Coordinates of C-alpha atoms and ligand atoms in Angstrom, one line a residue:
M1 CA 29.1 -20.6 23.1
M2 CA 28.8 -18.8 19.8
N3 CA 30.4 -15.5 19.5
V4 CA 27.4 -13.6 18.0
Q5 CA 27.8 -9.9 17.7
L6 CA 25.1 -7.9 19.6
L7 CA 23.8 -5.3 17.2
V8 CA 21.1 -2.6 17.5
S9 CA 19.4 -3.7 14.3
S10 CA 18.6 -7.1 15.8
L11 CA 16.2 -5.4 18.2
L12 CA 14.0 -4.0 15.4
E13 CA 14.3 -7.2 13.4
H14 CA 12.9 -9.1 16.4
A15 CA 9.9 -6.7 16.6
E16 CA 9.3 -7.0 12.8
K17 CA 9.3 -10.8 13.0
F18 CA 7.4 -11.4 16.2
F19 CA 5.3 -8.3 16.9
P20 CA 4.5 -6.9 13.4
K21 CA 1.0 -5.9 14.5
K22 CA 1.9 -4.0 17.6
E23 CA 1.9 -0.2 17.3
V24 CA 3.9 2.9 17.8
I25 CA 1.6 5.9 18.4
S26 CA 2.6 9.5 18.0
P27 CA 0.5 12.6 18.4
M28 CA 1.8 14.8 15.6
P29 CA 0.7 18.3 14.5
S30 CA -1.5 16.7 11.9
G31 CA -3.2 14.4 14.4
I32 CA -2.4 11.0 16.0
V33 CA -0.5 8.6 13.8
R34 CA -0.2 4.9 14.3
H35 CA 2.4 2.7 12.8
T36 CA 2.8 -1.1 13.3
Y37 CA 6.3 -2.5 13.8
A38 CA 5.9 -4.0 10.4
E39 CA 5.5 -0.5 9.0
I40 CA 8.2 1.0 11.2
G41 CA 10.5 -1.8 10.0
K42 CA 9.9 -1.0 6.4
R43 CA 10.2 2.8 6.9
T44 CA 13.5 2.3 8.8
R45 CA 14.9 0.1 6.1
Q46 CA 14.0 2.7 3.5
L47 CA 15.7 5.4 5.6
S48 CA 18.9 3.3 6.0
S49 CA 19.0 2.8 2.3
A50 CA 18.2 6.5 1.6
L51 CA 21.0 7.6 4.0
E52 CA 23.4 5.5 1.9
K53 CA 22.2 7.1 -1.2
I54 CA 22.8 10.6 0.0
G55 CA 26.4 9.6 0.9
I56 CA 26.3 8.7 4.5
Q57 CA 29.0 6.2 5.3
R58 CA 29.7 3.9 8.2
E59 CA 30.6 5.6 11.4
D60 CA 29.4 9.0 10.1
R61 CA 27.4 10.8 12.7
V62 CA 23.7 11.3 12.0
G63 CA 22.4 14.2 14.2
T64 CA 18.8 14.5 15.4
L65 CA 17.1 17.6 16.8
A66 CA 13.7 16.1 17.5
W67 CA 11.0 15.3 20.0
N68 CA 9.7 11.8 20.8
H69 CA 7.8 10.3 17.8
N70 CA 7.9 7.5 15.3
R71 CA 10.2 9.3 12.9
H72 CA 12.8 9.8 15.6
L73 CA 12.4 6.1 16.5
E74 CA 13.1 5.2 12.8
V75 CA 16.3 7.3 12.8
Y76 CA 17.2 5.5 16.1
F77 CA 17.4 2.2 14.2
A78 CA 18.2 3.4 10.6
A79 CA 21.5 5.1 11.5
P80 CA 23.1 2.2 13.4
G81 CA 21.3 -0.2 11.0
M82 CA 23.6 1.0 8.2
G83 CA 26.7 1.3 10.4
A84 CA 26.4 5.0 11.1
V85 CA 26.1 6.6 14.5
L86 CA 22.9 8.1 15.9
H87 CA 23.7 11.4 17.6
T88 CA 20.7 12.8 19.6
I89 CA 21.1 16.5 20.3
N90 CA 19.5 18.2 23.3
I91 CA 17.3 20.9 21.7
R92 CA 17.0 22.7 25.0
L93 CA 20.7 23.7 25.2
S94 CA 21.9 27.1 24.3
P95 CA 22.5 27.7 20.5
E96 CA 26.3 28.1 21.3
H97 CA 26.4 24.6 22.9
I98 CA 24.4 23.1 20.1
V99 CA 26.9 24.5 17.6
Y100 CA 29.7 23.1 19.7
I101 CA 28.1 19.7 19.9
I102 CA 27.4 19.4 16.2
N103 CA 30.9 20.5 15.2
H104 CA 32.6 18.4 17.8
A105 CA 30.7 15.3 16.8
E106 CA 31.2 16.2 13.1
D107 CA 27.6 15.4 12.2
K108 CA 27.2 14.8 8.5
V109 CA 23.4 15.1 8.3
L110 CA 20.8 16.6 10.7
F111 CA 17.2 15.4 11.1
I112 CA 15.2 18.3 12.4
D113 CA 11.6 18.7 13.7
E114 CA 9.7 21.4 11.9
D115 CA 9.3 23.6 15.0
I116 CA 13.1 23.5 15.6
L117 CA 13.9 24.8 12.1
P118 CA 14.3 28.4 13.2
L119 CA 17.0 27.4 15.7
V120 CA 18.9 25.5 13.0
E121 CA 18.6 28.3 10.5
L122 CA 20.0 30.7 13.2
I123 CA 23.1 28.6 13.6
K124 CA 23.6 27.1 10.2
D125 CA 26.5 29.3 9.2
H126 CA 28.5 28.0 12.1
L127 CA 28.1 24.3 11.3
K128 CA 31.3 22.9 9.8
S129 CA 30.6 19.3 8.9
V130 CA 26.9 19.2 8.0
E131 CA 26.3 18.2 4.4
A132 CA 22.5 17.8 4.4
F133 CA 19.4 18.6 6.4
V134 CA 16.2 16.5 6.6
I135 CA 13.0 18.1 7.9
M136 CA 10.7 15.8 9.7
T137 CA 7.5 17.5 8.6
D138 CA 4.0 16.0 8.3
K139 CA 3.3 18.1 5.2
E140 CA 3.8 17.1 1.6
E141 CA 5.8 20.2 0.8
L142 CA 8.9 21.4 2.6
P143 CA 8.4 24.5 4.7
E144 CA 10.2 27.6 3.4
T145 CA 13.8 27.4 4.7
T146 CA 17.2 28.8 4.2
L147 CA 18.8 25.4 4.9
E148 CA 20.5 23.7 2.0
P149 CA 20.6 21.0 0.7
V150 CA 17.4 20.1 2.4
Y151 CA 15.1 17.1 2.1
S152 CA 11.6 16.3 3.4
Y153 CA 11.6 13.2 5.5
E154 CA 8.8 11.4 3.8
K155 CA 10.1 12.2 0.3
L156 CA 13.6 11.0 1.3
L157 CA 12.1 7.7 2.6
Q158 CA 10.5 7.2 -0.8
T159 CA 13.9 7.1 -2.4
G160 CA 15.0 4.2 -0.2
D161 CA 14.5 0.5 -0.5
E162 CA 12.1 -1.2 1.9
A163 CA 13.9 -4.5 1.5
Y164 CA 17.2 -3.0 2.6
Q165 CA 19.3 -5.5 4.7
F166 CA 20.8 -3.9 7.8
V167 CA 24.6 -4.3 7.8
K168 CA 25.9 -7.2 9.9
D169 CA 29.6 -7.1 9.4
I170 CA 30.1 -4.6 12.2
D171 CA 31.9 -5.1 15.5
E172 CA 29.5 -5.1 18.5
N173 CA 31.9 -2.6 20.1
A174 CA 31.5 -0.1 17.2
P175 CA 29.7 3.1 18.0
A176 CA 25.9 3.0 17.5
G177 CA 24.9 6.2 19.3
M178 CA 26.1 9.3 21.1
C179 CA 24.8 11.9 23.4
Y180 CA 26.4 15.0 25.0
T181 CA 25.9 15.7 28.7
S182 CA 26.1 19.1 30.3
A183 CA 29.2 19.8 32.4
T184 CA 29.2 22.0 35.5
T185 CA 31.5 24.3 33.5
G186 CA 32.6 24.4 29.9
N187 CA 31.2 22.7 26.9
P188 CA 29.0 19.6 27.1
K189 CA 30.9 16.2 27.1
G190 CA 30.2 13.5 24.5
V191 CA 29.3 9.9 25.5
V192 CA 29.5 7.2 22.8
Y193 CA 27.2 4.1 23.1
S194 CA 28.3 0.9 21.5
H195 CA 25.9 -1.6 19.8
R196 CA 26.8 -4.1 22.6
G197 CA 26.2 -1.6 25.3
I198 CA 22.7 -0.7 24.0
V199 CA 21.7 -4.3 23.6
L200 CA 22.8 -5.3 27.1
H201 CA 21.2 -2.2 28.6
S202 CA 18.0 -3.1 26.9
Y203 CA 18.1 -6.5 28.6
A204 CA 18.6 -4.7 31.9
L205 CA 15.3 -2.7 31.4
G206 CA 13.4 -6.0 30.9
L207 CA 14.4 -7.5 34.2
A208 CA 11.5 -8.2 36.6
D209 CA 13.4 -6.5 39.4
T210 CA 14.0 -3.3 37.4
V211 CA 11.5 -1.8 35.0
G212 CA 10.3 -5.1 33.7
V213 CA 9.4 -3.7 30.2
S214 CA 7.3 -6.4 28.5
E215 CA 5.2 -7.2 25.5
N216 CA 2.0 -6.5 27.3
D217 CA 3.1 -3.0 28.2
R218 CA 2.1 0.2 26.6
V219 CA 5.2 2.3 27.3
M220 CA 5.2 6.1 27.1
P221 CA 8.8 7.5 27.4
I222 CA 8.3 11.1 28.6
V223 CA 12.0 11.6 29.1
P224 CA 13.2 13.0 25.8
M225 CA 14.8 10.9 23.1
F226 CA 17.6 13.4 23.2
H227 CA 18.4 12.7 26.8
A228 CA 20.3 9.4 27.4
N229 CA 18.2 7.7 24.6
A230 CA 15.0 8.3 26.6
W231 CA 16.7 6.1 29.2
G232 CA 16.9 3.3 26.6
L233 CA 13.1 2.8 26.7
P234 CA 12.6 3.0 22.9
F235 CA 15.2 0.3 22.3
A236 CA 13.9 -2.0 24.9
A237 CA 10.2 -1.4 24.2
T238 CA 10.8 -2.2 20.5
W239 CA 12.7 -5.3 21.2
F240 CA 10.2 -6.7 23.6
G241 CA 7.2 -5.8 21.4
S242 CA 5.6 -3.3 23.8
T243 CA 3.2 -0.8 22.3
Q244 CA 4.9 2.7 22.4
V245 CA 3.0 5.8 23.0
M246 CA 5.2 8.8 22.2
P247 CA 4.4 12.2 23.7
G248 CA 5.1 14.0 20.4
P249 CA 6.4 17.6 19.9
R250 CA 6.0 20.2 22.6
F251 CA 3.9 18.1 24.9
T252 CA 2.2 19.6 28.0
P253 CA 1.2 17.8 31.3
K254 CA -2.4 17.9 29.9
I255 CA -1.4 16.1 26.7
L256 CA 0.5 13.5 28.9
A257 CA -2.6 13.0 31.1
Q258 CA -4.8 12.6 28.1
L259 CA -2.5 10.1 26.4
I260 CA -2.3 8.0 29.5
E261 CA -6.1 7.9 29.7
E262 CA -6.9 7.5 26.0
E263 CA -4.0 5.2 24.9
K264 CA -4.1 3.2 28.2
V265 CA -0.4 3.7 29.0
T266 CA 0.8 1.1 31.5
K267 CA 4.4 2.4 32.1
T268 CA 5.8 5.8 31.8
G269 CA 9.0 7.5 32.9
G270 CA 10.3 11.0 33.5
V271 CA 12.4 13.2 35.8
P272 CA 10.8 14.3 39.2
T273 CA 9.8 17.7 37.8
I274 CA 7.7 16.0 35.1
C275 CA 6.2 13.5 37.6
L276 CA 5.2 16.5 39.8
A277 CA 3.7 18.3 36.9
L278 CA 1.7 15.2 36.0
L279 CA 0.4 14.8 39.6
K280 CA -0.6 18.5 39.5
E281 CA -2.5 18.0 36.3
W282 CA -4.3 14.9 37.7
E283 CA -5.2 16.8 40.9
E284 CA -6.7 19.7 38.9
G285 CA -8.4 17.7 36.2
N286 CA -10.5 14.6 36.0
Y287 CA -8.5 11.9 34.4
D288 CA -8.7 8.1 34.3
T289 CA -5.2 6.9 35.5
S290 CA -6.2 3.3 36.0
S291 CA -4.2 1.8 33.1
L292 CA -0.9 3.1 34.5
N293 CA 0.7 0.5 36.7
A294 CA 4.2 2.0 37.0
I295 CA 6.1 5.2 36.7
L296 CA 9.9 5.2 36.3
C297 CA 11.5 8.2 37.8
G298 CA 15.2 9.2 38.0
G299 CA 17.6 11.9 37.0
S300 CA 17.2 13.7 40.4
A301 CA 16.2 12.4 43.8
A302 CA 12.5 11.5 44.0
P303 CA 10.9 13.3 46.9
R304 CA 9.4 10.8 49.4
G305 CA 6.0 12.6 49.4
M306 CA 5.7 12.1 45.6
I307 CA 6.4 8.4 45.9
Q308 CA 3.7 8.2 48.5
T309 CA 1.1 10.1 46.4
F310 CA 1.7 7.9 43.3
E311 CA 1.5 4.7 45.3
Q312 CA -1.1 5.4 47.9
K313 CA -3.4 7.8 46.2
Y314 CA -3.2 6.5 42.6
N315 CA -2.0 2.9 43.2
I316 CA 0.8 3.3 40.7
S317 CA 4.2 1.6 41.5
F318 CA 6.9 4.1 41.7
L319 CA 10.1 2.8 40.2
H320 CA 13.0 5.0 41.5
A321 CA 16.2 4.5 39.5
Y322 CA 19.5 6.2 39.4
G323 CA 21.9 6.7 36.4
M324 CA 23.7 9.1 34.2
T325 CA 24.2 9.7 30.5
E326 CA 27.5 7.9 31.0
T327 CA 25.8 4.8 32.3
S328 CA 23.3 4.4 29.4
P329 CA 21.6 5.3 32.0
L330 CA 20.3 2.5 34.2
A331 CA 22.7 1.9 37.1
T332 CA 20.9 1.3 40.3
F333 CA 17.3 0.5 41.1
S334 CA 15.3 1.0 44.3
R335 CA 13.1 -1.9 45.3
L336 CA 12.3 -3.4 48.7
K337 CA 13.7 -6.8 49.3
S338 CA 11.2 -9.6 50.0
Y339 CA 12.1 -9.7 53.7
Q340 CA 11.5 -5.9 54.1
M341 CA 7.8 -6.1 53.5
D342 CA 7.0 -5.9 57.3
L343 CA 8.7 -2.5 57.6
S344 CA 6.4 0.3 58.6
Q345 CA 4.9 2.5 55.8
E346 CA 7.2 5.3 56.8
D347 CA 10.4 3.1 56.8
K348 CA 9.3 1.6 53.4
L349 CA 9.1 5.1 51.9
D350 CA 12.4 6.0 53.4
E351 CA 14.0 3.0 51.7
R352 CA 12.3 3.7 48.4
A353 CA 13.5 7.3 48.3
K354 CA 17.1 5.9 48.3
Q355 CA 18.6 5.1 45.0
G356 CA 18.7 1.3 45.6
I357 CA 21.0 -1.5 44.7
L358 CA 23.2 -2.1 41.6
V359 CA 21.6 -3.5 38.5
P360 CA 22.9 -7.0 37.8
G361 CA 25.8 -6.9 35.3
L362 CA 27.5 -3.8 36.8
E363 CA 30.1 -3.4 39.5
F364 CA 30.5 -0.5 41.9
K365 CA 32.5 0.8 44.9
V366 CA 32.3 3.8 47.1
I367 CA 35.6 5.5 48.0
D368 CA 36.8 8.4 50.1
G369 CA 40.3 9.6 50.6
Q370 CA 41.3 6.5 52.5
G371 CA 39.8 3.8 50.3
E372 CA 36.5 2.0 50.2
V373 CA 34.0 3.2 52.8
E374 CA 32.1 0.9 55.3
W375 CA 28.7 -0.3 54.3
D376 CA 27.2 1.4 57.4
G377 CA 24.8 3.9 55.8
K378 CA 26.8 6.7 57.3
S379 CA 30.3 6.9 55.8
M380 CA 30.3 9.1 52.7
G381 CA 32.3 8.6 49.5
E382 CA 32.2 9.0 45.8
L383 CA 30.4 6.4 43.7
L384 CA 32.5 4.6 41.1
I385 CA 30.9 2.3 38.5
K386 CA 32.0 -0.1 35.8
G387 CA 30.3 -2.5 33.4
P388 CA 29.4 -3.3 29.8
W389 CA 27.0 -0.4 29.4
I390 CA 29.2 2.2 31.2
A391 CA 31.2 4.6 29.0
D392 CA 34.9 4.4 29.2
E393 CA 35.7 7.9 28.0
Y394 CA 34.3 11.3 26.9
Y395 CA 34.5 11.6 23.1
K396 CA 37.8 13.4 22.2
D397 CA 37.8 15.2 25.4
E398 CA 40.5 16.1 28.0
R399 CA 38.0 15.7 30.8
T400 CA 38.2 11.9 30.3
K401 CA 41.3 11.9 32.6
E402 CA 39.4 13.2 35.5
A403 CA 36.3 11.1 35.3
F404 CA 37.7 7.7 34.0
Q405 CA 40.5 6.3 36.1
D406 CA 41.8 2.7 36.5
G407 CA 38.8 1.3 34.6
W408 CA 36.2 3.0 36.7
L409 CA 33.8 5.8 36.0
H410 CA 34.0 8.4 38.8
T411 CA 30.4 9.5 38.9
G412 CA 30.9 12.7 40.9
D413 CA 28.0 11.6 43.1
V414 CA 28.5 11.5 46.9
V415 CA 26.7 8.6 48.5
T416 CA 26.4 6.4 51.6
I417 CA 25.9 2.7 51.3
D418 CA 24.2 0.6 53.9
E419 CA 24.4 -3.1 55.1
E420 CA 21.9 -4.1 52.3
G421 CA 24.1 -2.5 49.6
V422 CA 21.6 0.2 49.1
I423 CA 23.1 3.5 48.0
K424 CA 21.8 6.9 49.0
I425 CA 22.8 10.0 47.0
L426 CA 23.7 12.9 49.2
D427 CA 24.7 15.3 46.5
R428 CA 26.8 15.9 43.5
T429 CA 30.3 16.5 44.8
K430 CA 30.0 20.1 43.7
D431 CA 26.6 20.6 45.4
L432 CA 27.4 19.4 48.9
I433 CA 27.3 22.2 51.5
K434 CA 30.2 22.5 53.8
S435 CA 29.3 24.3 57.0
G436 CA 31.9 24.7 59.7
G437 CA 33.9 21.9 58.2
E438 CA 31.0 19.4 58.2
W439 CA 29.0 18.3 55.3
I440 CA 25.2 18.9 54.8
S441 CA 23.2 17.1 52.2
S442 CA 21.1 19.4 50.2
V443 CA 19.1 16.5 48.8
D444 CA 18.0 15.4 52.3
L445 CA 16.8 18.9 53.1
E446 CA 14.9 19.2 49.8
N447 CA 13.1 15.9 50.4
A448 CA 12.1 17.0 53.8
L449 CA 10.7 20.3 52.6
M450 CA 8.9 18.7 49.7
A451 CA 7.1 16.4 52.1
H452 CA 5.2 19.5 53.4
E453 CA 1.8 19.7 51.8
A454 CA 2.2 23.4 50.8
V455 CA 5.5 22.9 48.9
F456 CA 5.5 22.3 45.2
E457 CA 9.2 22.4 44.7
A458 CA 12.3 23.0 46.9
S459 CA 15.9 23.3 46.1
V460 CA 18.6 23.9 48.7
V461 CA 22.0 25.4 47.9
A462 CA 25.1 26.6 49.6
V463 CA 25.5 30.3 50.2
P464 CA 28.9 31.7 51.2
H465 CA 29.0 32.6 54.9
A466 CA 31.6 34.7 56.7
E467 CA 31.7 32.5 59.9
W468 CA 30.7 29.0 58.7
Q469 CA 32.1 29.1 55.2
E470 CA 28.9 28.0 53.7
R471 CA 25.3 27.7 54.9
P472 CA 22.2 26.1 53.4
V473 CA 19.5 28.3 52.0
A474 CA 16.2 26.8 50.7
C475 CA 14.4 28.1 47.6
V476 CA 10.8 27.1 47.7
V477 CA 7.9 27.3 45.3
L478 CA 4.6 27.0 47.1
K479 CA 1.5 25.4 45.6
D480 CA -1.0 28.1 44.4
S481 CA -3.6 27.5 47.1
Y482 CA -1.0 27.9 49.9
K483 CA 0.7 31.0 48.6
D484 CA -0.7 33.5 51.1
N485 CA -0.9 31.4 54.2
V486 CA 2.4 29.6 54.7
T487 CA 5.5 31.3 56.1
K488 CA 9.1 30.3 56.2
E489 CA 8.7 29.7 60.0
D490 CA 6.0 27.1 59.2
L491 CA 8.4 25.3 56.9
L492 CA 11.3 25.4 59.2
S493 CA 9.4 24.2 62.2
F494 CA 8.1 21.3 60.0
I495 CA 11.6 20.1 59.2
T496 CA 13.2 20.9 62.6
P497 CA 12.5 17.5 64.2
M498 CA 14.1 15.8 61.3
F499 CA 17.6 17.3 61.4
A500 CA 20.4 18.4 63.7
K501 CA 20.0 22.1 64.4
W502 CA 23.1 23.1 62.3
W503 CA 21.6 21.4 59.2
L504 CA 18.6 23.6 59.1
P505 CA 18.6 26.2 56.3
D506 CA 19.4 29.7 57.5
D507 CA 16.7 31.1 55.3
V508 CA 13.8 30.1 53.1
V509 CA 13.4 32.2 49.9
F510 CA 10.0 31.9 48.2
M511 CA 10.1 32.0 44.4
E512 CA 7.7 31.7 41.5
E513 CA 9.8 29.1 39.8
I514 CA 13.1 27.3 40.4
P515 CA 15.5 27.6 37.4
K516 CA 15.9 24.2 35.7
T517 CA 18.5 22.6 33.5
S518 CA 17.7 21.6 29.9
V519 CA 16.7 18.2 31.2
G520 CA 14.4 19.5 34.0
K521 CA 16.8 19.3 37.0
F522 CA 17.2 22.1 39.5
L523 CA 19.9 24.5 38.1
K524 CA 21.8 24.9 41.3
R525 CA 24.5 26.9 39.7
A526 CA 22.0 29.6 38.8
L527 CA 20.4 29.5 42.2
R528 CA 23.8 29.9 43.9
E529 CA 24.6 32.8 41.6
K530 CA 21.2 34.4 42.5
L531 CA 21.7 34.0 46.2
K532 CA 25.4 34.7 46.3
D533 CA 25.0 38.0 48.1
H534 CA 22.1 36.9 50.1
F535 CA 23.5 37.2 53.6
A536 CA 25.4 40.4 52.7
A537 CA 22.2 42.0 51.3
E538 CA 20.2 40.9 54.3
S539 CA 22.6 42.5 56.8
L540 CA 22.4 45.9 55.0
Ligands
LIG601 P1 22.3 13.0 33.5 O1 23.6 12.5 32.9 O2 21.9 14.4 33.0 O3 21.2 12.1 33.5 O4 22.6 13.3 35.1 C1 23.1 12.3 35.9 C2 23.1 12.8 37.3 O5 21.8 13.0 37.8 C3 23.7 11.8 38.3 O6 25.1 11.9 38.3 C4 23.1 12.2 39.6 O7 23.7 13.3 40.2 C5 21.7 12.6 39.2 N1 20.7 11.6 39.4 C6 20.3 10.7 38.5 N2 19.3 9.8 39.0 C7 19.2 10.2 40.3 C8 18.4 9.8 41.4 N3 17.5 8.8 41.3 N4 18.5 10.4 42.6 C9 19.4 11.5 42.7 N5 20.1 12.0 41.7 C10 20.1 11.3 40.5

């Protein structure tokens, strides 16, 4: 067979050729903007050409601090299209971490959304490699700023050539993108995506047994474009010619619900917290959700009750997937097999709440101290993955040694695997609760609590305990209408039949809000810190 290099630019070229009329829709401060792929193609070519003109060279890092919209999509293709590297920066991280990331990646230019300008002005004196700033504003004139040299996105585009030819003499293994992922301690860790990895991962998103992104979809990636490339959805949706509905800057659940209704979104995707917020908005408002046929959810375990509500109440397929920034991210996908259709509704939900089987193209194993664990659904071990869209190191980082060994990515996720090859995540290695020498899965307890009708969110963490070493404590946010009439005894008696007695949380602490990470996951570190002295304080 021909040895053709798999390059990111070919995804956009395909859309330009075969889907020039299909649209990318972005709600921007100045109103909804619509661009066809023909226009996106021209604008992207102009941008690649303009980047060359301002001195960006191959393999230079092009940083973005931006929400999901068409301009961000254009940088997604323009940077790798001229041989540079797209570096998406998580705008929700602390300023210190953002400075670290930009300096560590040695970004040459930063593309910034207008509302993020104050943050960049605040940190600008600490940036060591940045030679230019581009503000992605809708306005003709640049806003007043202390950044320098600074360009307005639209004016910069005008300096570029719309007939620019994307560079083709690059190795498919060359870097096309990068993204930093938060570590439990220390600075974030950089993951570099190759052209080849992005192209193959995009194929994976099109498979009928995964997300099945297709031309007739209207895809709305809620997951930010600065988090694992919005799960690769913008790349795949462009390649397959799907209409893309971007949520735009600073979206709210209301904006999402309106976009779904008005732009007839067929597929969307976000972390469980966002899915819950969307359900809450639907419950409180009066929206037409009939266009939406599937919601992709991952990043944290999807509570069973939420799967049930989407599917049974709204008739929307719930696509539960697992992955990490290091895995591009799609790694496993939860779907029932054809011969499991006669399972009871309850058993089906239990299966769907698991993280599923490996996506074709990848390899995995689950190991404990002794070697590979049995496929019995009980033995626990750490999940290891390898494959063409799995990172093989952290960018210039000592922590590579710990996570990448013998050609495998050590995910740090503790799982069981059953006879069907289905994995079930019990915890992050660091979040498991060890009580009296035995392991308790916080995820199982959270899911059980979240199945109670009064519970909006629940997170279970280990709290130090004099006798048992650690004990689970549940932190619960109740739905507004239940705040005065549900007690911790109600919740505990609800989950008692589901677990061995020693698994039950020693306490339930009601909160107004559970602290979250920059990507919407429960921030267990902060909760543990908050509850550290819980038992000591109680006994006073
Ligand atoms: P990130 O790199 O920020 O996307 O985080 C990756 C981590 O999120 C994984 O290592 C898992 O611990 C967790 N995760 C991702 N998807 C799921 C899922 N479907 N269920 C449970 N945990 C998940």
